[in-house]
């Protein structure tokens, strides 16, 4: 499905959009979250939460993979909780550049890679993205659209400042400010 502006069209793709949790959304998995929709088709959607750090650092992930960080700065990078599902999956959210084994192009400026080889970004000192564990999935056709009609989420086209620049604790309020 092509990326389009979802402005009222229930069949439009929300790929490359941010979902901003409404203040009334009380589910602890999603309260005050900002999620990037990586893929949205008529079969469901896949996203990753962008503003919930885990109590672990990149060095913890690298140790589990038998890799060594090349600096303390890299070792101390936070790891995000990308969502409540796919607990055994890791994702690297990054800007384009390099060829990786398993990369999904979200847009011309955002990619998600699930293969170990992308960690060379950090080990090579070129940290230009985030490591996330887990994801968000809407497995039923129309489930995400229904949640939006029920006012759980608002959507907006991706703004790279929210994805890559704003501190985690400012992403939810920052996304609201960008929406006006």
Coordinates of C-alpha atoms in Angstrom, one line a residue:
X1 CA 0.0 0.0 0.0
X2 CA 1.4 3.4 -0.9
X3 CA 2.1 6.0 1.8
X4 CA -0.7 8.6 1.6
X5 CA -2.1 11.3 3.8
X6 CA -4.7 9.6 6.0
X7 CA -6.8 12.7 6.4
X8 CA -10.1 11.1 7.0
X9 CA -9.7 8.2 4.6
X10 CA -10.0 5.0 6.6
X11 CA -8.2 3.0 3.9
X12 CA -5.1 5.3 3.7
X13 CA -1.8 4.0 5.0
X14 CA -0.4 5.4 8.2
X15 CA 3.1 4.1 7.3
X16 CA 5.7 6.8 8.1
X17 CA 3.3 8.5 10.5
X18 CA 3.6 9.1 14.2
X19 CA 0.8 8.0 16.5
X20 CA 0.4 10.2 19.6
X21 CA -1.5 8.7 22.5
X22 CA -4.4 10.8 23.6
X23 CA -4.2 12.0 27.2
X24 CA -7.1 9.8 28.1
X25 CA -5.3 6.6 26.9
X26 CA -4.7 4.9 30.3
X27 CA -3.3 1.5 29.1
X28 CA 0.1 1.4 30.8
X29 CA 1.7 0.0 27.7
X30 CA 0.7 3.1 25.7
X31 CA 0.0 6.0 28.1
X32 CA 1.8 9.1 26.9
X33 CA 3.5 7.3 24.0
X34 CA 4.7 8.3 20.6
X35 CA 4.9 5.4 18.1
X36 CA 6.3 5.3 14.7
X37 CA 4.2 3.3 12.2
X38 CA 6.7 1.3 10.2
X39 CA 4.2 -0.6 8.1
X40 CA 0.4 -0.3 7.7
X41 CA -1.6 -2.4 5.3
X42 CA -5.1 -3.8 5.1
X43 CA -3.8 -6.8 7.2
X44 CA -2.7 -4.7 10.2
X45 CA 0.1 -2.5 11.3
X46 CA 3.6 -2.6 12.9
X47 CA 5.0 0.2 15.0
X48 CA 7.6 1.0 17.5
X49 CA 7.3 3.2 20.6
X50 CA 9.8 6.0 20.5
X51 CA 9.8 7.4 24.0
X52 CA 10.0 4.7 26.7
X53 CA 13.5 3.8 27.7
X54 CA 14.2 0.4 29.3
X55 CA 16.3 0.1 32.5
X56 CA 19.2 -1.1 30.4
X57 CA 22.0 0.3 28.2
X58 CA 23.3 -0.7 24.8
X59 CA 26.2 -2.4 26.6
X60 CA 23.7 -4.9 28.1
X61 CA 22.4 -5.8 24.6
X62 CA 25.9 -6.0 23.1
X63 CA 27.0 -8.3 26.0
X64 CA 24.1 -10.7 25.3
X65 CA 25.2 -10.7 21.6
X66 CA 28.9 -11.3 22.6
X67 CA 29.9 -7.9 21.2
X68 CA 32.0 -5.2 22.9
X69 CA 31.2 -1.5 22.8
X70 CA 34.1 0.6 21.5
X71 CA 33.6 3.5 23.9
X72 CA 31.8 4.4 27.1
X73 CA 29.5 6.8 25.2
X74 CA 28.3 3.9 23.0
X75 CA 28.0 1.6 26.0
X76 CA 25.8 4.0 27.9
X77 CA 23.3 4.6 25.1
X78 CA 19.8 3.9 26.3
X79 CA 17.7 1.1 24.8
X80 CA 14.0 1.8 24.2
X81 CA 11.0 -0.4 24.9
X82 CA 9.5 -0.5 21.4
X83 CA 6.3 -2.0 22.6
X84 CA 4.7 -4.9 24.5
X85 CA 5.0 -7.6 21.8
X86 CA 7.8 -9.4 19.9
X87 CA 9.7 -9.7 23.2
X88 CA 12.5 -11.6 21.5
X89 CA 13.1 -9.1 18.7
X90 CA 15.5 -6.2 18.5
X91 CA 15.2 -3.3 16.1
X92 CA 17.6 -0.5 15.2
X93 CA 15.9 2.6 14.0
X94 CA 18.3 4.7 11.9
X95 CA 18.8 7.0 9.0
X96 CA 19.6 5.5 5.6
X97 CA 23.2 4.5 5.0
X98 CA 25.0 1.2 4.7
X99 CA 23.7 -2.1 3.4
X100 CA 22.3 -4.4 6.1
X101 CA 20.9 -7.9 5.9
X102 CA 17.3 -7.2 7.1
X103 CA 16.3 -3.6 6.6
X104 CA 12.8 -2.2 6.2
X105 CA 12.5 1.2 4.5
X106 CA 9.9 3.3 6.4
X107 CA 10.6 6.4 4.3
X108 CA 13.5 8.0 2.5
X109 CA 14.8 9.2 5.8
X110 CA 14.0 6.4 8.2
X111 CA 14.9 2.7 8.2
X112 CA 14.4 -0.1 10.7
X113 CA 17.0 -3.0 10.7
X114 CA 16.6 -6.2 12.5
X115 CA 20.0 -7.9 11.7
X116 CA 23.0 -8.0 13.9
X117 CA 25.3 -6.4 11.3
X118 CA 23.7 -2.9 11.8
X119 CA 25.2 -2.8 15.3
X120 CA 28.5 -1.9 13.5
X121 CA 27.0 1.7 13.5
X122 CA 27.6 1.8 17.2
X123 CA 30.8 -0.3 17.3
X124 CA 32.2 1.9 14.6
X125 CA 31.4 5.0 16.6
X126 CA 28.7 6.2 14.2
X127 CA 25.7 6.2 16.5
X128 CA 22.9 7.6 14.4
X129 CA 19.8 6.0 15.6
X130 CA 18.3 4.0 18.4
X131 CA 18.2 0.4 19.6
X132 CA 14.7 -0.8 20.5
X133 CA 13.5 -4.1 22.0
X134 CA 10.0 -5.3 21.2
X135 CA 7.3 -3.6 19.0
X136 CA 3.6 -2.8 18.7
X137 CA 1.4 -4.9 16.4
X138 CA -2.2 -4.4 15.3
X139 CA -2.9 -7.8 13.9
X140 CA -6.5 -7.4 12.8
X141 CA -7.6 -5.6 9.7
X142 CA -9.0 -2.2 10.8
X143 CA -7.9 -2.5 14.5
X144 CA -5.7 0.6 14.4
X145 CA -8.3 2.6 12.5
X146 CA -10.9 1.6 15.1
X147 CA -8.6 2.7 17.9
X148 CA -8.2 6.1 16.2
X149 CA -12.0 6.5 15.7
X150 CA -12.3 5.7 19.5
X151 CA -9.9 8.6 20.1
X152 CA -7.0 6.6 21.5
X153 CA -4.6 8.0 19.0
X154 CA -3.9 11.0 16.8
X155 CA -1.6 10.7 13.8
X156 CA 0.7 13.1 12.1
X157 CA 3.3 12.7 9.3
X158 CA 6.7 11.8 10.7
X159 CA 8.8 14.7 11.9
X160 CA 12.4 13.6 12.1
X161 CA 13.0 15.9 15.1
X162 CA 10.7 13.7 17.2
X163 CA 12.3 10.5 15.9
X164 CA 15.9 11.4 16.2
X165 CA 16.5 14.6 18.1
X166 CA 14.1 15.3 20.9
X167 CA 15.0 13.8 24.3
X168 CA 12.8 10.8 25.1
X169 CA 11.0 12.5 27.9
X170 CA 10.0 15.4 25.6
X171 CA 8.8 13.4 22.6
X172 CA 5.1 13.1 23.7
X173 CA 4.7 16.8 24.6
X174 CA 6.9 17.8 21.6
X175 CA 4.7 15.9 19.2
X176 CA 1.6 17.6 20.7
X177 CA 3.3 21.0 20.2
X178 CA 4.1 20.2 16.6
X179 CA 0.5 19.4 16.0
X180 CA -0.5 22.8 17.3

